[in-house]
Short mmCIF file of C-alpha atoms and ligand atoms in Angstrom, two decimals:
data_model
loop_
_atom_site.label_atom_id
_atom_site.label_comp_id
_atom_site.label_asym_id
_atom_site.label_seq_id
_atom_site.Cartn_x
_atom_site.Cartn_y
_atom_site.Cartn_z
CA MET Y 1 -150.77 -113.38 -2.87
CA SER Y 2 -149.72 -112.04 0.18
CA THR Y 3 -150.20 -114.84 3.11
CA THR Y 4 -151.86 -112.93 5.25
CA GLN Y 5 -155.28 -113.05 2.78
CA THR Y 6 -155.40 -116.67 3.81
CA THR Y 7 -154.01 -117.04 7.26
CA ASN Y 8 -157.88 -116.20 8.50
CA VAL Y 9 -158.98 -119.12 6.92
CA ALA Y 10 -160.12 -121.25 9.43
CA THR Y 11 -162.73 -118.20 10.67
CA GLU Y 12 -163.87 -117.74 6.76
CA MET Y 13 -164.59 -121.47 5.60
CA PRO Y 14 -168.51 -122.67 6.70
CA GLN Y 15 -168.79 -123.67 10.07
CA SER Y 16 -169.17 -127.72 9.39
CA THR Y 17 -165.69 -127.66 7.67
CA ARG Y 18 -163.71 -125.92 10.20
CA THR Y 19 -165.20 -128.44 13.00
CA ALA Y 20 -164.73 -131.16 10.74
CA ALA Y 21 -160.68 -130.05 9.98
CA PHE Y 22 -160.00 -129.21 13.46
CA SER Y 23 -162.13 -131.91 15.27
CA THR Y 24 -160.23 -133.77 18.00
CA SER Y 25 -163.41 -136.15 18.51
CA GLY Y 26 -162.67 -139.69 18.49
CA PRO Y 27 -162.68 -142.31 15.25
CA PRO Y 28 -165.12 -141.40 12.83
CA THR Y 29 -167.81 -143.96 13.51
CA SER Y 30 -170.39 -144.49 11.12
CA MET Y 31 -170.56 -144.28 7.26
CA ALA Y 32 -173.10 -142.50 5.11
CA PRO Y 33 -173.31 -142.95 1.25
CA ASN Y 34 -173.47 -139.13 1.04
CA GLY Y 35 -172.23 -138.12 4.30
CA THR Y 36 -168.55 -137.56 5.60
CA ASN Y 37 -167.61 -141.14 6.14
CA ALA Y 38 -166.72 -143.87 4.04
CA GLU Y 39 -165.44 -147.33 5.28
CA HIS Y 40 -163.03 -149.21 3.10
CA GLY Y 41 -162.28 -152.34 5.01
CA HIS Y 42 -160.13 -151.57 7.39
CA ILE Y 43 -159.94 -147.98 6.69
CA THR Y 44 -162.23 -144.92 7.71
CA ILE Y 45 -162.09 -141.74 5.60
CA LYS Y 46 -163.79 -138.17 7.05
CA LYS Y 47 -164.28 -135.36 4.72
CA LEU Y 48 -162.32 -132.19 5.95
CA HIS Y 49 -164.01 -129.92 3.00
CA ALA Y 50 -166.96 -129.77 0.57
CA THR Y 51 -164.67 -130.87 -2.12
CA PHE Y 52 -161.53 -132.09 -1.34
CA GLY Y 53 -159.38 -133.34 1.77
CA ALA Y 54 -160.15 -136.52 4.34
CA GLU Y 55 -158.45 -137.29 7.50
CA VAL Y 56 -158.11 -141.36 7.38
CA SER Y 57 -157.95 -143.96 10.25
CA GLY Y 58 -157.21 -147.59 10.99
CA VAL Y 59 -154.28 -147.92 8.71
CA ASP Y 60 -151.47 -150.04 10.80
CA PHE Y 61 -148.47 -148.58 10.08
CA SER Y 62 -146.64 -150.23 12.76
CA ARG Y 63 -145.33 -152.67 10.07
CA PRO Y 64 -144.87 -152.28 6.68
CA LEU Y 65 -148.34 -152.44 4.81
CA ASP Y 66 -149.68 -155.22 4.47
CA ASP Y 67 -151.23 -155.90 0.46
CA GLU Y 68 -154.79 -155.84 1.36
CA THR Y 69 -154.36 -152.59 3.38
CA LEU Y 70 -152.25 -151.50 0.10
CA ALA Y 71 -154.74 -152.15 -2.24
CA GLU Y 72 -157.54 -150.45 0.00
CA ILE Y 73 -155.72 -147.20 -0.36
CA ARG Y 74 -154.59 -147.53 -3.89
CA ALA Y 75 -158.54 -148.43 -4.21
CA ALA Y 76 -158.99 -145.03 -2.32
CA ALA Y 77 -156.42 -143.48 -4.55
CA ALA Y 78 -158.17 -144.26 -7.70
CA LYS Y 79 -162.26 -143.86 -6.46
CA ASP Y 80 -162.10 -141.65 -3.28
CA PHE Y 81 -158.44 -140.24 -3.22
CA ALA Y 82 -158.64 -139.53 -6.68
CA GLN Y 83 -161.83 -136.87 -4.99
CA TYR Y 84 -159.92 -136.33 -1.58
CA GLY Y 85 -156.63 -135.09 -3.09
CA VAL Y 86 -155.38 -134.84 0.34
CA LEU Y 87 -155.48 -137.54 2.90
CA VAL Y 88 -154.59 -136.75 6.81
CA PHE Y 89 -152.89 -139.41 9.03
CA ARG Y 90 -152.69 -138.86 12.78
CA LYS Y 91 -150.13 -140.41 15.09
CA THR Y 92 -148.73 -143.24 12.32
CA GLY Y 93 -145.66 -143.66 14.49
CA LEU Y 94 -143.97 -143.60 10.63
CA ASP Y 95 -139.90 -142.82 11.41
CA ASP Y 96 -137.63 -142.19 8.50
CA GLU Y 97 -137.04 -145.54 7.06
CA SER Y 98 -140.96 -146.76 7.44
CA HIS Y 99 -141.53 -143.18 6.13
CA ILE Y 100 -139.65 -143.39 2.59
CA ALA Y 101 -141.19 -147.30 2.84
CA PHE Y 102 -145.01 -146.20 2.69
CA GLY Y 103 -143.57 -143.69 0.03
CA ARG Y 104 -141.92 -146.25 -2.35
CA GLN Y 105 -145.52 -148.31 -2.34
CA LEU Y 106 -146.90 -145.50 -4.18
CA GLY Y 107 -144.13 -144.83 -6.87
CA GLU Y 108 -140.52 -143.75 -7.75
CA LEU Y 109 -139.57 -141.66 -5.14
CA ASP Y 110 -137.73 -138.14 -5.99
CA ASP Y 111 -134.72 -137.55 -3.86
CA ILE Y 112 -132.26 -134.53 -2.93
CA THR Y 113 -128.84 -135.38 -4.71
CA PRO Y 114 -129.20 -131.98 -6.83
CA TYR Y 115 -129.15 -129.91 -3.73
CA LEU Y 116 -125.93 -131.93 -2.01
CA GLY Y 117 -124.66 -131.02 -5.23
CA ALA Y 118 -124.92 -127.54 -5.15
CA GLY Y 119 -123.52 -127.76 -1.76
CA ARG Y 120 -125.94 -128.25 0.36
CA ALA Y 121 -125.25 -130.24 3.84
CA ASN Y 122 -128.05 -132.30 4.42
CA ARG Y 123 -128.98 -133.02 8.43
CA LEU Y 124 -130.72 -136.18 7.82
CA ASN Y 125 -129.63 -139.26 6.75
CA HIS Y 126 -131.61 -140.62 3.58
CA VAL Y 127 -131.76 -138.42 0.38
CA GLU Y 128 -135.22 -140.00 -0.34
CA LEU Y 129 -136.19 -137.10 3.23
CA PHE Y 130 -136.86 -133.11 2.14
CA ASP Y 131 -135.63 -131.39 4.97
CA VAL Y 132 -138.86 -128.80 5.15
CA SER Y 133 -137.59 -127.98 8.35
CA ASN Y 134 -136.32 -124.57 10.10
CA ILE Y 135 -133.85 -126.70 11.80
CA ALA Y 136 -130.03 -126.10 11.04
CA THR Y 137 -127.81 -128.98 10.19
CA ASP Y 138 -126.26 -128.37 13.87
CA GLY Y 139 -129.52 -128.46 14.82
CA GLY Y 140 -130.24 -125.27 15.98
CA LEU Y 141 -132.84 -122.86 14.44
CA LEU Y 142 -132.19 -122.33 10.77
CA ASN Y 143 -131.22 -118.53 10.53
CA PRO Y 144 -134.06 -116.95 8.29
CA ASP Y 145 -131.57 -114.86 6.92
CA THR Y 146 -129.92 -117.27 5.10
CA ALA Y 147 -130.35 -118.62 1.83
CA ARG Y 148 -131.95 -121.76 3.16
CA GLY Y 149 -134.04 -119.75 5.16
CA GLN Y 150 -134.86 -117.11 2.72
CA ALA Y 151 -135.53 -120.06 -0.07
CA ASN Y 152 -137.88 -121.61 2.46
CA LYS Y 153 -140.38 -118.51 2.14
CA GLY Y 154 -141.03 -120.26 -1.21
CA ASN Y 155 -143.37 -122.18 0.57
CA ASN Y 156 -145.20 -119.81 1.83
CA LEU Y 157 -146.73 -119.25 -1.55
CA PHE Y 158 -149.66 -121.85 -2.68
CA HIS Y 159 -147.40 -124.22 -4.85
CA VAL Y 160 -147.10 -127.74 -6.38
CA ASP Y 161 -144.23 -129.77 -5.35
CA SER Y 162 -141.74 -129.77 -8.45
CA SER Y 163 -143.07 -128.58 -11.08
CA PHE Y 164 -140.11 -126.50 -11.92
CA ASN Y 165 -138.18 -130.44 -12.60
CA PRO Y 166 -138.14 -132.32 -15.70
CA ARG Y 167 -140.64 -134.36 -14.35
CA ARG Y 168 -143.25 -133.44 -11.85
CA ALA Y 169 -144.01 -134.59 -8.42
CA GLY Y 170 -147.27 -136.90 -7.69
CA TYR Y 171 -147.84 -137.50 -4.41
CA SER Y 172 -145.98 -136.01 -1.25
CA LEU Y 173 -146.20 -137.19 1.83
CA LEU Y 174 -145.30 -135.08 4.76
CA LEU Y 175 -144.07 -136.38 8.55
CA VAL Y 176 -143.91 -134.74 11.67
CA HIS Y 177 -140.71 -135.20 13.74
CA GLU Y 178 -141.41 -132.18 16.03
CA LEU Y 179 -143.82 -129.62 16.33
CA PRO Y 180 -143.66 -126.15 17.69
CA PRO Y 181 -145.88 -125.55 21.06
CA PRO Y 182 -149.65 -125.62 20.23
CA GLY Y 183 -151.28 -122.15 18.94
CA MET Y 184 -147.38 -121.00 17.47
CA GLY Y 185 -148.73 -121.70 14.04
CA GLY Y 186 -147.22 -124.19 11.42
CA HIS Y 187 -150.00 -125.27 9.93
CA THR Y 188 -150.40 -126.21 6.12
CA ALA Y 189 -153.01 -125.06 4.16
CA PHE Y 190 -154.28 -126.65 0.49
CA ALA Y 191 -156.16 -126.06 -2.04
CA ASP Y 192 -158.66 -127.38 -4.10
CA THR Y 193 -157.86 -126.90 -8.22
CA ARG Y 194 -160.13 -128.84 -9.92
CA ALA Y 195 -163.17 -127.35 -8.15
CA ALA Y 196 -161.18 -124.08 -9.17
CA PHE Y 197 -161.15 -125.03 -12.86
CA ASP Y 198 -164.93 -126.45 -12.45
CA ASP Y 199 -166.07 -122.86 -10.86
CA LEU Y 200 -164.02 -120.98 -13.63
CA PRO Y 201 -166.62 -118.72 -15.92
CA ASP Y 202 -167.71 -121.11 -19.19
CA ASP Y 203 -165.66 -117.97 -21.22
CA LEU Y 204 -162.48 -118.62 -19.88
CA LYS Y 205 -162.72 -122.36 -19.55
CA LYS Y 206 -163.22 -122.44 -22.87
CA GLU Y 207 -160.80 -120.30 -24.12
CA LEU Y 208 -158.61 -122.24 -21.62
CA LEU Y 209 -159.20 -125.50 -23.24
CA GLU Y 210 -159.07 -124.48 -26.43
CA ARG Y 211 -155.13 -122.59 -26.46
CA ASN Y 212 -154.18 -125.41 -24.42
CA TYR Y 213 -151.69 -123.04 -22.75
CA ILE Y 214 -148.08 -123.86 -21.72
CA ALA Y 215 -147.10 -122.52 -18.65
CA ASN Y 216 -143.31 -122.52 -17.58
CA HIS Y 217 -142.33 -123.25 -13.80
CA SER Y 218 -139.52 -121.93 -12.35
CA MET Y 219 -138.36 -122.34 -8.89
CA TRP Y 220 -136.05 -119.54 -8.76
CA HIS Y 221 -139.27 -117.49 -9.99
CA SER Y 222 -141.25 -118.16 -6.78
CA ARG Y 223 -138.31 -117.86 -4.57
CA LYS Y 224 -138.01 -113.81 -5.71
CA LEU Y 225 -141.90 -113.75 -5.28
CA ALA Y 226 -141.47 -114.65 -1.88
CA ALA Y 227 -138.16 -113.11 -1.20
CA PRO Y 228 -137.81 -110.02 -3.45
CA ASP Y 229 -134.63 -108.67 -2.00
CA PHE Y 230 -132.51 -111.68 -1.19
CA PHE Y 231 -133.12 -112.89 -5.07
CA ALA Y 232 -133.09 -109.78 -6.20
CA ASP Y 233 -130.00 -111.05 -8.42
CA VAL Y 234 -131.53 -114.25 -9.58
CA GLU Y 235 -133.09 -114.08 -13.20
CA PRO Y 236 -135.34 -117.14 -14.02
CA THR Y 237 -134.69 -116.81 -17.46
CA ASP Y 238 -131.03 -117.93 -16.78
CA TYR Y 239 -132.56 -121.36 -15.89
CA ALA Y 240 -134.50 -124.28 -17.39
CA PHE Y 241 -137.89 -124.34 -16.79
CA GLY Y 242 -140.46 -127.05 -16.01
CA ARG Y 243 -142.92 -126.94 -18.85
CA HIS Y 244 -146.16 -128.17 -18.34
CA GLN Y 245 -149.99 -127.98 -19.96
CA LEU Y 246 -151.53 -125.22 -17.71
CA VAL Y 247 -154.91 -127.19 -17.79
CA GLN Y 248 -154.90 -130.64 -17.78
CA LYS Y 249 -157.11 -133.86 -17.65
CA HIS Y 250 -156.01 -135.22 -13.49
CA GLU Y 251 -156.55 -139.20 -14.99
CA VAL Y 252 -157.37 -141.07 -11.87
CA SER Y 253 -160.32 -139.08 -11.63
CA ASP Y 254 -161.42 -138.02 -15.01
CA ARG Y 255 -161.73 -134.18 -14.03
CA MET Y 256 -159.89 -131.32 -15.04
CA ASN Y 257 -157.48 -129.60 -14.01
CA LEU Y 258 -155.79 -126.39 -13.43
CA TYR Y 259 -151.84 -126.84 -13.00
CA ILE Y 260 -151.01 -123.66 -11.44
CA ALA Y 261 -148.28 -122.46 -8.99
CA ALA Y 262 -146.66 -119.78 -7.62
CA HIS Y 263 -143.62 -120.77 -9.53
CA VAL Y 264 -145.47 -120.11 -12.93
CA HIS Y 265 -143.38 -117.45 -14.46
CA HIS Y 266 -144.91 -117.05 -18.08
CA LEU Y 267 -147.40 -119.00 -20.49
CA ASP Y 268 -145.49 -119.87 -23.90
CA TRP Y 269 -147.12 -117.33 -27.13
CA LEU Y 270 -148.24 -114.86 -25.02
CA GLU Y 271 -146.78 -111.10 -24.20
CA GLU Y 272 -145.65 -110.95 -21.20
CA LYS Y 273 -148.48 -108.72 -19.82
CA GLU Y 274 -150.92 -111.38 -21.04
CA SER Y 275 -149.29 -114.07 -20.01
CA ARG Y 276 -149.15 -112.02 -16.02
CA ARG Y 277 -152.94 -111.02 -16.19
CA ILE Y 278 -153.91 -114.46 -17.21
CA ILE Y 279 -151.55 -116.00 -14.61
CA ASP Y 280 -152.44 -114.09 -11.80
CA THR Y 281 -156.31 -114.12 -12.40
CA LEU Y 282 -156.39 -117.74 -12.23
CA TYR Y 283 -154.01 -117.93 -9.51
CA GLU Y 284 -156.29 -115.50 -7.31
CA HIS Y 285 -159.26 -117.45 -8.14
CA ALA Y 286 -157.74 -120.86 -7.03
CA THR Y 287 -156.43 -119.72 -4.06
CA GLN Y 288 -159.63 -117.96 -2.73
CA PRO Y 289 -160.86 -119.32 0.94
CA LYS Y 290 -163.60 -120.98 -0.23
CA TYR Y 291 -161.07 -123.71 -1.99
CA GLN Y 292 -158.65 -124.16 0.56
CA VAL Y 293 -158.60 -126.52 3.77
CA GLU Y 294 -156.34 -126.03 6.58
CA ILE Y 295 -154.39 -128.59 8.70
CA GLU Y 296 -153.13 -128.51 11.66
CA TRP Y 297 -150.62 -131.09 12.93
CA ARG Y 298 -150.98 -132.19 16.30
CA ASP Y 299 -148.61 -135.00 17.10
CA LYS Y 300 -145.09 -136.51 16.58
CA GLY Y 301 -146.28 -138.85 13.34
CA ASP Y 302 -148.87 -137.31 11.47
CA LEU Y 303 -148.80 -137.36 8.25
CA VAL Y 304 -150.26 -136.10 5.18
CA LEU Y 305 -149.85 -137.31 1.86
CA TRP Y 306 -151.44 -134.92 -1.28
CA ASP Y 307 -151.30 -135.23 -4.58
CA ASN Y 308 -149.74 -132.50 -6.14
CA THR Y 309 -151.65 -132.97 -9.51
CA CYS Y 310 -154.60 -131.61 -8.07
CA THR Y 311 -154.24 -129.89 -5.69
CA MET Y 312 -151.80 -126.73 -4.34
CA HIS Y 313 -150.49 -126.39 -0.82
CA LYS Y 314 -148.18 -123.98 1.39
CA ALA Y 315 -146.65 -123.61 4.59
CA VAL Y 316 -148.99 -121.11 6.73
CA GLY Y 317 -146.60 -119.83 8.90
CA GLY Y 318 -146.47 -118.42 12.40
CA ASP Y 319 -144.98 -117.19 15.23
CA PHE Y 320 -142.96 -120.11 16.06
CA LEU Y 321 -140.39 -119.31 13.02
CA ARG Y 322 -137.46 -117.79 14.82
CA LYS Y 323 -138.28 -119.71 18.07
CA TYR Y 324 -139.36 -123.07 17.75
CA ARG Y 325 -138.22 -125.92 15.97
CA ARG Y 326 -140.48 -127.56 13.09
CA ASP Y 327 -139.10 -130.79 12.16
CA MET Y 328 -140.66 -131.72 9.07
CA ARG Y 329 -139.71 -134.38 6.41
CA ARG Y 330 -141.49 -134.76 3.28
CA VAL Y 331 -141.08 -138.05 0.67
CA THR Y 332 -141.77 -137.14 -2.87
CA VAL Y 333 -143.22 -139.54 -5.17
CA HIS Y 334 -142.51 -138.94 -9.08
CA ASP Y 335 -146.14 -138.42 -11.02
CA GLY Y 336 -146.81 -141.74 -12.95
CA SER Y 337 -149.45 -140.11 -15.03
CA SER Y 338 -148.84 -139.89 -19.03
CA THR Y 339 -148.06 -136.10 -18.59
CA ALA Y 340 -145.66 -136.70 -15.65
CA TRP Y 341 -142.87 -135.06 -17.92
CA GLY Y 342 -144.90 -132.31 -19.56
CA LEU Y 343 -143.48 -130.86 -22.48
CA ASN Y 344 -139.81 -131.58 -20.86
CA ASP Y 345 -137.16 -133.98 -22.05
CA LYS Y 346 -136.74 -137.00 -20.02
CA THR Y 347 -133.41 -135.90 -17.84
CA ALA Y 348 -132.24 -136.62 -14.35
CA LEU Y 349 -131.76 -132.77 -14.32
CA ARG Y 350 -133.36 -131.21 -11.18
CA GLN Y 351 -133.06 -127.40 -10.16
CA GLY Y 352 -131.07 -127.60 -6.67
CA MET Y 353 -129.68 -125.15 -4.34
CA PRO Y 354 -127.51 -125.04 -1.24
C1 LIG V 401 -144.00 -129.18 1.06
C2 LIG V 401 -144.61 -128.61 1.77
C3 LIG V 401 -145.42 -126.86 4.01
C4 LIG V 401 -145.10 -126.66 5.03
O1 LIG V 401 -143.12 -129.77 2.11
O2 LIG V 401 -143.55 -129.55 0.08
O3 LIG V 401 -144.47 -126.75 1.13
O4 LIG V 401 -146.22 -126.33 5.74
N1 LIG V 401 -144.59 -127.76 3.36
O5 LIG V 401 -143.79 -127.34 5.63
MN1 LIG V 402 -144.13 -128.04 -1.02
#
């Protein structure tokens, strides 16, 4: 679970993958049925990793997506995106409003009202924007020693968004507003949890499918893992858990997914030790470098759209944190699948902290 373990992922990925992920070449040109590119009318898709991740070009974000393009993206979502799980769009030119509008075209949006209710001042003007920056409300660098600075450390562990809430996140759309200088870090890494499930030993797969474990997700648990001293007095069991099947079908791709994250505190029905052993085994398995792709943010307007119901992600960190502003804003789309609510009551309750 250490973050250092994966910061060198780029050097451990196969050469072809690495080149693709960090390619600075122009727009992808041709497509091959089995090759790295595919075209869908307007949009072009370039694969970034053997099993998931793609860079999409040819989408005009300067106006609301027309029905045809949206239909293409939806079709890609139903077919290819369902396979890719992570889509990178470069230099979209999106601003707060068009970012939110794009998210809204993909489903019902989550918002930050629970955080505001818990007392957080909002730097941004829209409740649909999750502030993923290292910037304080006065515009200066966020002091890493504050509660929010410490809470942000949880993002450095592989996770899915909002699995601790009654209704989990489906898509997340993270947009660059301002980046640290190149070479200072701040990349985002993704892990393919369907490929990870596929590769499990048969007996373990069988056990997981037969037992159908229920995982209890807690934001407090992952925060405590990431910042044990700061959150030493927090007891995750004092709060509600988000409860979801550990293995479940990713409906749009019809493939099984290991729905795991740093938020998983325990599995139902098991002794604590056995529960922790299974969680750690699966988490370590799913976060191996071979299942990862690391996305380098390059320009203002770069956007990554990912599906939290078949991938994990984490902030990779870097030297910028105490020196340079990194202004990233996220729009979060509630999951629309039949397992969106897991085993939770359908309430608007969400976990929040100032
Ligand atoms: C997020 C997140 C990682 C990053 O926006 O949900 O985890 O690199 N971001 O900022
Ligand atoms: Mn996240």
